[in-house]
Amino acid sequence: MIHSDIFYLFLIIALGYLLGNIKIKGFSLDISAILIIALMAGHFGITIPQGFKFFGLALFIYAVGLQAGPGFFETIKENGLKFNIIALFLLVIIFGLTFGVAIYLNIPKDVAEGIFTGAISSAPALAAALEIKNLPNISIAFGVVYPFAIIATIMFVRFLPSIVKANINQEKRDFEERQHCLHPDIITKNFKITNESFKNKTIHKSQIEKLTTTIIERVESKYPTDPSDEDAILHYGDIVRASGTEDQLDNLKIILGEEVEDTYTFHDDMKVFRLLVTNRDIVGKKIGEIKELKSLHAVITKVRRSGIDIPPYKSLTLLLGDKLYVVAPRKHEKKLIGLIGNDLLRYPAADFLPISFGIVIGIFVGSIPFSIPYLGTVKFSFVGGILITALILGRLGRTGKIVWQLSPHSNSLMKVLGQLIFLATIGTNSGKYLFESIKNHGWISVIIGLSAILLPLFLSTFIMRKLMKMNLFDIMGVLSGAMTSTPSLTMANNITASDYPSIGYAAVYPFAMVLSIILAQIGAKLI
């Protein structure tokens, strides 16, 4: 077993971790050290079978997609067009530079095609090119440039904070503050109804809530009320506690009358509970589907997710780890906690049925061909299919009794394990031909490939940072996604100690992957 693939795989990972943890004046190779160790191992004849690469990719991409899914579609609405235009600009410039320099230096176009696909480190693009022109020089040039391009892209992301002179902690605060601006905090205020209209008209709580998009949590009235009545009548002189954004509550004040100090004490048995969603029976369900809330006389006043407040619309899907603010009678405390969960440790560590089923669906989606005019048939490929599927499933949360979401611990384990296996595999398989390819074909392909990616990366970074004033985390995610570089995303997440770059990555990766395939096919037709 000492000479088995499993032994070498974990030996490479262990040595890579040791090397990556060495710091010299604050600098460390981090996750890229595993790739370096793997390249060296490949040079000395140690190779990990290619099947491990796809296994690692499947785990990593599926976990990233599930985690990014809930925020992905909001990002597409807010920044999708901008992010994907940047990806288009970056890839087209790389394509133009590669073929432009190759033509100028009289380098064969089949070699230029290999340099391009290797520079963007895209195996699907290589496969697309070989389907049109199955020439050996394409694969050879790809093999020469590929490992250098991976390391160059990873190191570019590694040094990106220094390049743009950014403080990671400040960038994180700015990123979260922007999220708060897009999703204002939901607060609570008390009001006394002094609007004369309430004397002459019968006005129900639901009418005011619908008009102002606020949630009325509690009502104290001198008139007899039925505690089980969900849609109580509001009277002149009632004291109301409501939750909403600052603007929503300002509108409510105009309708009700005057604001009352926060210290007002309601003489009822209601209590505000702060509970984590961990019960798999409600994970992935819409708030309106949880009928038990009605029997407990419980009202969800806000949902806190990933550091932002979300209004508790009935159509909102609850996700694992959401923090709910719930107003309910004290006597129902145990039943309410039993319904919501409030204990992450009790959530199943991993359910392999949805994991396996989701990856199978993703592989199937990636294998479906579709036609693009003038370019022929293309596919989303293995990675693209899994990512798109995971994004959708992460957004859905559940389908019937199948809960797609994973606990944070399970998701983190899948991501880390997948990326380590992936890096070790691609490193050993690239390393075995690395020096031989350089010796036979010279450094010119490597120089062209590195120049073709580094110049556009610097230019794109300048445009995003200086002209578009983009956050560092968005820049990292967009560049990693545009280059379809999973190792770069790994580096971005590691050095920022967050998953925020994954949002930008997921927003551009599907488009960038399809575009890279299209450009590769165009290049092959130029040969």
CSV table of N, CA and C in Angstrom, one decimal, residues 421-517:
chain,number,residue,atom,x,y,z
A,421,ILE,N,-7.8,17.2,-3.4
A,421,ILE,CA,-7.7,16.1,-4.3
A,421,ILE,C,-7.5,16.6,-5.7
A,422,PHE,N,-8.2,17.6,-6.1
A,422,PHE,CA,-8.1,18.2,-7.4
A,422,PHE,C,-6.7,18.8,-7.7
A,423,LEU,N,-6.2,19.6,-6.8
A,423,LEU,CA,-4.8,20.2,-7.0
A,423,LEU,C,-3.8,19.1,-7.0
A,424,ALA,N,-3.8,18.1,-6.2
A,424,ALA,CA,-2.8,17.0,-6.2
A,424,ALA,C,-2.8,16.3,-7.5
A,425,THR,N,-4.0,16.0,-8.0
A,425,THR,CA,-4.1,15.3,-9.3
A,425,THR,C,-3.6,16.0,-10.5
A,426,ILE,N,-4.1,17.3,-10.6
A,426,ILE,CA,-3.7,18.0,-11.8
A,426,ILE,C,-2.2,18.3,-11.8
A,427,GLY,N,-1.7,18.5,-10.6
A,427,GLY,CA,-0.2,18.8,-10.4
A,427,GLY,C,0.6,17.6,-10.9
A,428,THR,N,0.3,16.4,-10.4
A,428,THR,CA,1.1,15.2,-10.8
A,428,THR,C,1.0,14.9,-12.3
A,429,ASN,N,-0.2,15.1,-12.8
A,429,ASN,CA,-0.4,14.8,-14.2
A,429,ASN,C,0.3,15.8,-15.2
A,430,SER,N,0.4,17.0,-14.7
A,430,SER,CA,1.1,18.1,-15.5
A,430,SER,C,2.6,18.0,-15.3
A,431,GLY,N,3.0,17.6,-14.1
A,431,GLY,CA,4.4,17.6,-13.8
A,431,GLY,C,5.2,16.6,-14.5
A,432,LYS,N,4.6,15.4,-14.9
A,432,LYS,CA,5.3,14.4,-15.5
A,432,LYS,C,5.8,14.7,-16.9
A,433,TYR,N,5.1,15.7,-17.6
A,433,TYR,CA,5.6,16.1,-18.9
A,433,TYR,C,6.2,17.5,-18.9
A,434,LEU,N,6.2,18.2,-17.7
A,434,LEU,CA,6.6,19.6,-17.7
A,434,LEU,C,7.9,19.9,-18.3
A,435,PHE,N,9.0,19.3,-17.7
A,435,PHE,CA,10.3,19.6,-18.1
A,435,PHE,C,10.7,19.1,-19.5
A,436,GLU,N,10.1,17.9,-19.8
A,436,GLU,CA,10.3,17.4,-21.1
A,436,GLU,C,9.7,18.3,-22.2
A,437,SER,N,8.5,18.8,-21.9
A,437,SER,CA,7.8,19.6,-22.9
A,437,SER,C,8.6,20.9,-23.1
A,438,ILE,N,9.1,21.5,-22.0
A,438,ILE,CA,9.9,22.7,-22.0
A,438,ILE,C,11.1,22.5,-22.8
A,439,LYS,N,11.8,21.4,-22.6
A,439,LYS,CA,13.0,21.0,-23.3
A,439,LYS,C,12.8,20.9,-24.8
A,440,ASN,N,11.7,20.2,-25.2
A,440,ASN,CA,11.4,20.0,-26.6
A,440,ASN,C,10.8,21.2,-27.3
A,441,HIS,N,10.0,22.0,-26.6
A,441,HIS,CA,9.3,23.0,-27.3
A,441,HIS,C,9.7,24.4,-26.9
A,442,GLY,N,10.7,24.5,-26.0
A,442,GLY,CA,11.2,25.8,-25.6
A,442,GLY,C,10.3,26.6,-24.7
A,443,TRP,N,10.8,27.8,-24.3
A,443,TRP,CA,10.0,28.6,-23.4
A,443,TRP,C,9.1,29.6,-24.1
A,444,ILE,N,9.2,29.7,-25.4
A,444,ILE,CA,8.4,30.7,-26.0
A,444,ILE,C,6.9,30.6,-25.8
A,445,SER,N,6.4,29.3,-25.8
A,445,SER,CA,5.0,29.1,-25.5
A,445,SER,C,4.6,29.5,-24.1
A,446,VAL,N,5.5,29.3,-23.2
A,446,VAL,CA,5.2,29.7,-21.8
A,446,VAL,C,5.2,31.2,-21.7
A,447,ILE,N,6.2,31.8,-22.3
A,447,ILE,CA,6.3,33.3,-22.2
A,447,ILE,C,5.0,33.9,-22.9
A,448,ILE,N,4.6,33.4,-24.0
A,448,ILE,CA,3.4,34.0,-24.7
A,448,ILE,C,2.2,33.8,-23.8
A,449,GLY,N,2.1,32.6,-23.3
A,449,GLY,CA,0.9,32.2,-22.5
A,449,GLY,C,0.8,33.1,-21.2
A,450,LEU,N,1.9,33.2,-20.5
A,450,LEU,CA,1.9,34.1,-19.3
A,450,LEU,C,1.7,35.5,-19.6
A,451,SER,N,2.3,36.0,-20.7
A,451,SER,CA,2.1,37.4,-21.1
A,451,SER,C,0.6,37.7,-21.4
A,452,ALA,N,0.0,36.7,-22.1
A,452,ALA,CA,-1.4,36.8,-22.6
A,452,ALA,C,-2.4,36.8,-21.5
A,453,ILE,N,-2.0,36.2,-20.3
A,453,ILE,CA,-3.0,36.3,-19.2
A,453,ILE,C,-2.6,37.4,-18.2
A,454,LEU,N,-1.3,37.6,-17.9
A,454,LEU,CA,-1.0,38.6,-16.9
A,454,LEU,C,-1.3,40.0,-17.3
A,455,LEU,N,-1.0,40.4,-18.6
A,455,LEU,CA,-1.3,41.7,-19.0
A,455,LEU,C,-2.8,42.0,-18.9
A,456,PRO,N,-3.7,41.2,-19.5
A,456,PRO,CA,-5.2,41.4,-19.3
A,456,PRO,C,-5.6,41.4,-17.9
A,457,LEU,N,-5.0,40.5,-17.0
A,457,LEU,CA,-5.4,40.5,-15.6
A,457,LEU,C,-5.1,41.8,-14.9
A,458,PHE,N,-3.9,42.4,-15.2
A,458,PHE,CA,-3.6,43.7,-14.6
A,458,PHE,C,-4.5,44.8,-15.2
A,459,LEU,N,-4.8,44.7,-16.5
A,459,LEU,CA,-5.6,45.7,-17.1
A,459,LEU,C,-7.1,45.6,-16.5
A,460,SER,N,-7.6,44.4,-16.4
A,460,SER,CA,-8.9,44.2,-15.9
A,460,SER,C,-9.0,44.7,-14.4
A,461,THR,N,-8.0,44.4,-13.7
A,461,THR,CA,-7.9,44.8,-12.3
A,461,THR,C,-7.9,46.3,-12.2
A,462,PHE,N,-7.1,47.0,-13.0
A,462,PHE,CA,-7.1,48.4,-13.0
A,462,PHE,C,-8.5,49.0,-13.3
A,463,ILE,N,-9.1,48.5,-14.3
A,463,ILE,CA,-10.5,49.0,-14.7
A,463,ILE,C,-11.5,48.8,-13.5
A,464,MET,N,-11.4,47.5,-12.9
A,464,MET,CA,-12.4,47.3,-11.9
A,464,MET,C,-12.2,48.1,-10.6
A,465,ARG,N,-10.9,48.2,-10.3
A,465,ARG,CA,-10.6,48.9,-9.0
A,465,ARG,C,-10.6,50.4,-9.2
A,466,LYS,N,-9.9,51.0,-10.2
A,466,LYS,CA,-9.8,52.4,-10.3
A,466,LYS,C,-10.9,53.1,-11.0
A,467,LEU,N,-11.5,52.5,-12.0
A,467,LEU,CA,-12.6,53.1,-12.7
A,467,LEU,C,-13.9,52.7,-12.2
A,468,MET,N,-14.1,51.4,-11.9
A,468,MET,CA,-15.4,51.0,-11.4
A,468,MET,C,-15.6,50.9,-9.9
A,469,LYS,N,-14.4,51.2,-9.2
A,469,LYS,CA,-14.4,51.2,-7.7
A,469,LYS,C,-15.0,49.9,-7.1
A,470,MET,N,-14.6,48.8,-7.6
A,470,MET,CA,-15.2,47.5,-7.2
A,470,MET,C,-14.4,47.1,-5.9
A,471,ASN,N,-15.1,46.3,-5.1
A,471,ASN,CA,-14.6,45.7,-3.9
A,471,ASN,C,-13.6,44.6,-4.2
A,472,LEU,N,-12.5,44.5,-3.4
A,472,LEU,CA,-11.5,43.5,-3.6
A,472,LEU,C,-12.1,42.1,-3.8
A,473,PHE,N,-13.1,41.7,-2.9
A,473,PHE,CA,-13.7,40.4,-2.9
A,473,PHE,C,-14.4,40.1,-4.2
A,474,ASP,N,-15.1,41.1,-4.8
A,474,ASP,CA,-15.7,41.0,-6.1
A,474,ASP,C,-14.7,40.8,-7.2
A,475,ILE,N,-13.6,41.6,-7.1
A,475,ILE,CA,-12.6,41.5,-8.1
A,475,ILE,C,-12.0,40.1,-8.1
A,476,MET,N,-11.6,39.5,-7.0
A,476,MET,CA,-11.1,38.2,-6.9
A,476,MET,C,-12.0,37.2,-7.4
A,477,GLY,N,-13.3,37.3,-7.1
A,477,GLY,CA,-14.3,36.3,-7.6
A,477,GLY,C,-14.5,36.4,-9.1
A,478,VAL,N,-14.6,37.6,-9.6
A,478,VAL,CA,-14.8,37.8,-11.0
A,478,VAL,C,-13.6,37.3,-11.8
A,479,LEU,N,-12.4,37.6,-11.4
A,479,LEU,CA,-11.2,37.1,-12.1
A,479,LEU,C,-11.1,35.6,-12.1
A,480,SER,N,-11.3,35.0,-10.9
A,480,SER,CA,-11.2,33.5,-10.8
A,480,SER,C,-12.3,32.9,-11.7
A,481,GLY,N,-13.5,33.4,-11.7
A,481,GLY,CA,-14.6,32.9,-12.5
A,481,GLY,C,-14.3,33.1,-14.0
A,482,ALA,N,-13.8,34.3,-14.4
A,482,ALA,CA,-13.6,34.6,-15.8
A,482,ALA,C,-12.5,33.7,-16.3
A,483,MET,N,-11.5,33.3,-15.5
A,483,MET,CA,-10.4,32.4,-15.9
A,483,MET,C,-10.8,31.0,-15.7
A,484,THR,N,-12.0,30.7,-15.2
A,484,THR,CA,-12.5,29.4,-14.9
A,484,THR,C,-11.5,28.6,-14.1
A,485,SER,N,-11.0,29.4,-13.1
A,485,SER,CA,-9.9,28.8,-12.3
A,485,SER,C,-10.3,28.5,-10.9
A,486,THR,N,-10.6,27.2,-10.6
A,486,THR,CA,-11.0,26.8,-9.3
A,486,THR,C,-9.9,27.0,-8.3
A,487,PRO,N,-8.7,26.7,-8.6
A,487,PRO,CA,-7.6,26.9,-7.6
A,487,PRO,C,-7.5,28.4,-7.2
A,488,SER,N,-7.8,29.3,-8.1
A,488,SER,CA,-7.7,30.7,-7.8
A,488,SER,C,-8.8,31.1,-6.8
A,489,LEU,N,-10.0,30.5,-7.0
A,489,LEU,CA,-11.1,30.8,-6.0
A,489,LEU,C,-10.7,30.2,-4.7
A,490,THR,N,-10.0,29.1,-4.6
A,490,THR,CA,-9.6,28.5,-3.4
A,490,THR,C,-8.6,29.5,-2.7
A,491,MET,N,-7.7,30.0,-3.4
A,491,MET,CA,-6.7,30.9,-2.9
A,491,MET,C,-7.5,32.2,-2.4
A,492,ALA,N,-8.4,32.7,-3.1
A,492,ALA,CA,-9.2,33.9,-2.8
A,492,ALA,C,-9.9,33.7,-1.5
A,493,ASN,N,-10.6,32.6,-1.3
A,493,ASN,CA,-11.3,32.3,-0.1
A,493,ASN,C,-10.4,32.1,1.1
A,494,ASN,N,-9.2,31.5,0.8
A,494,ASN,CA,-8.3,31.3,1.9
A,494,ASN,C,-7.7,32.6,2.5
A,495,ILE,N,-7.3,33.4,1.6
A,495,ILE,CA,-6.6,34.6,2.1
A,495,ILE,C,-7.6,35.7,2.6
A,496,THR,N,-8.8,35.6,2.2
A,496,THR,CA,-9.8,36.5,2.7
A,496,THR,C,-10.6,35.9,3.9
A,497,ALA,N,-10.3,34.6,4.2
A,497,ALA,CA,-11.0,34.0,5.3
A,497,ALA,C,-12.5,34.1,5.2
A,498,SER,N,-13.0,34.0,4.0
A,498,SER,CA,-14.5,34.1,3.8
A,498,SER,C,-14.8,33.4,2.5
A,499,ASP,N,-16.1,33.3,2.3
A,499,ASP,CA,-16.6,32.8,1.0
A,499,ASP,C,-17.2,33.8,0.1
A,500,TYR,N,-17.0,35.1,0.4
A,500,TYR,CA,-17.6,36.2,-0.4
A,500,TYR,C,-17.1,36.1,-1.8
A,501,PRO,N,-15.8,35.8,-2.1
A,501,PRO,CA,-15.4,35.8,-3.5
A,501,PRO,C,-16.2,34.7,-4.3
A,502,SER,N,-16.7,33.7,-3.7
A,502,SER,CA,-17.5,32.7,-4.4
A,502,SER,C,-18.7,33.2,-5.1
A,503,ILE,N,-19.2,34.3,-4.5
A,503,ILE,CA,-20.4,34.9,-5.1
A,503,ILE,C,-20.1,35.5,-6.5
A,504,GLY,N,-19.0,36.2,-6.6
A,504,GLY,CA,-18.6,36.8,-8.0
A,504,GLY,C,-18.2,35.7,-8.9
A,505,TYR,N,-17.5,34.7,-8.3
A,505,TYR,CA,-17.1,33.5,-9.2
A,505,TYR,C,-18.2,32.8,-9.8
A,506,ALA,N,-19.2,32.5,-8.9
A,506,ALA,CA,-20.4,31.8,-9.4
A,506,ALA,C,-21.2,32.6,-10.4
A,507,ALA,N,-21.2,33.9,-10.3
A,507,ALA,CA,-21.9,34.8,-11.2
A,507,ALA,C,-21.4,34.8,-12.6
A,508,VAL,N,-20.1,34.6,-12.8
A,508,VAL,CA,-19.5,34.7,-14.1
A,508,VAL,C,-19.0,33.3,-14.7
A,509,TYR,N,-18.8,32.3,-13.8
A,509,TYR,CA,-18.2,31.1,-14.3
A,509,TYR,C,-19.0,30.4,-15.4
A,510,PRO,N,-20.3,30.3,-15.3
A,510,PRO,CA,-21.0,29.6,-16.4
A,510,PRO,C,-20.8,30.3,-17.8
A,511,PHE,N,-21.0,31.6,-17.7
A,511,PHE,CA,-20.8,32.4,-19.0
A,511,PHE,C,-19.4,32.3,-19.5
A,512,ALA,N,-18.4,32.4,-18.6
A,512,ALA,CA,-17.0,32.4,-19.0
A,512,ALA,C,-16.6,31.0,-19.5
A,513,MET,N,-17.2,30.0,-19.0
A,513,MET,CA,-16.8,28.6,-19.5
A,513,MET,C,-17.4,28.4,-20.9
A,514,VAL,N,-18.6,28.9,-21.1
A,514,VAL,CA,-19.2,28.7,-22.5
A,514,VAL,C,-18.4,29.6,-23.4
A,515,LEU,N,-18.1,30.8,-23.0
A,515,LEU,CA,-17.3,31.7,-23.9
A,515,LEU,C,-15.9,31.2,-24.2
A,516,SER,N,-15.3,30.5,-23.2
A,516,SER,CA,-13.9,30.0,-23.5
A,516,SER,C,-14.0,28.8,-24.5
A,517,ILE,N,-15.1,28.1,-24.5
A,517,ILE,CA,-15.3,27.0,-25.4
A,517,ILE,C,-15.5,27.6,-26.8
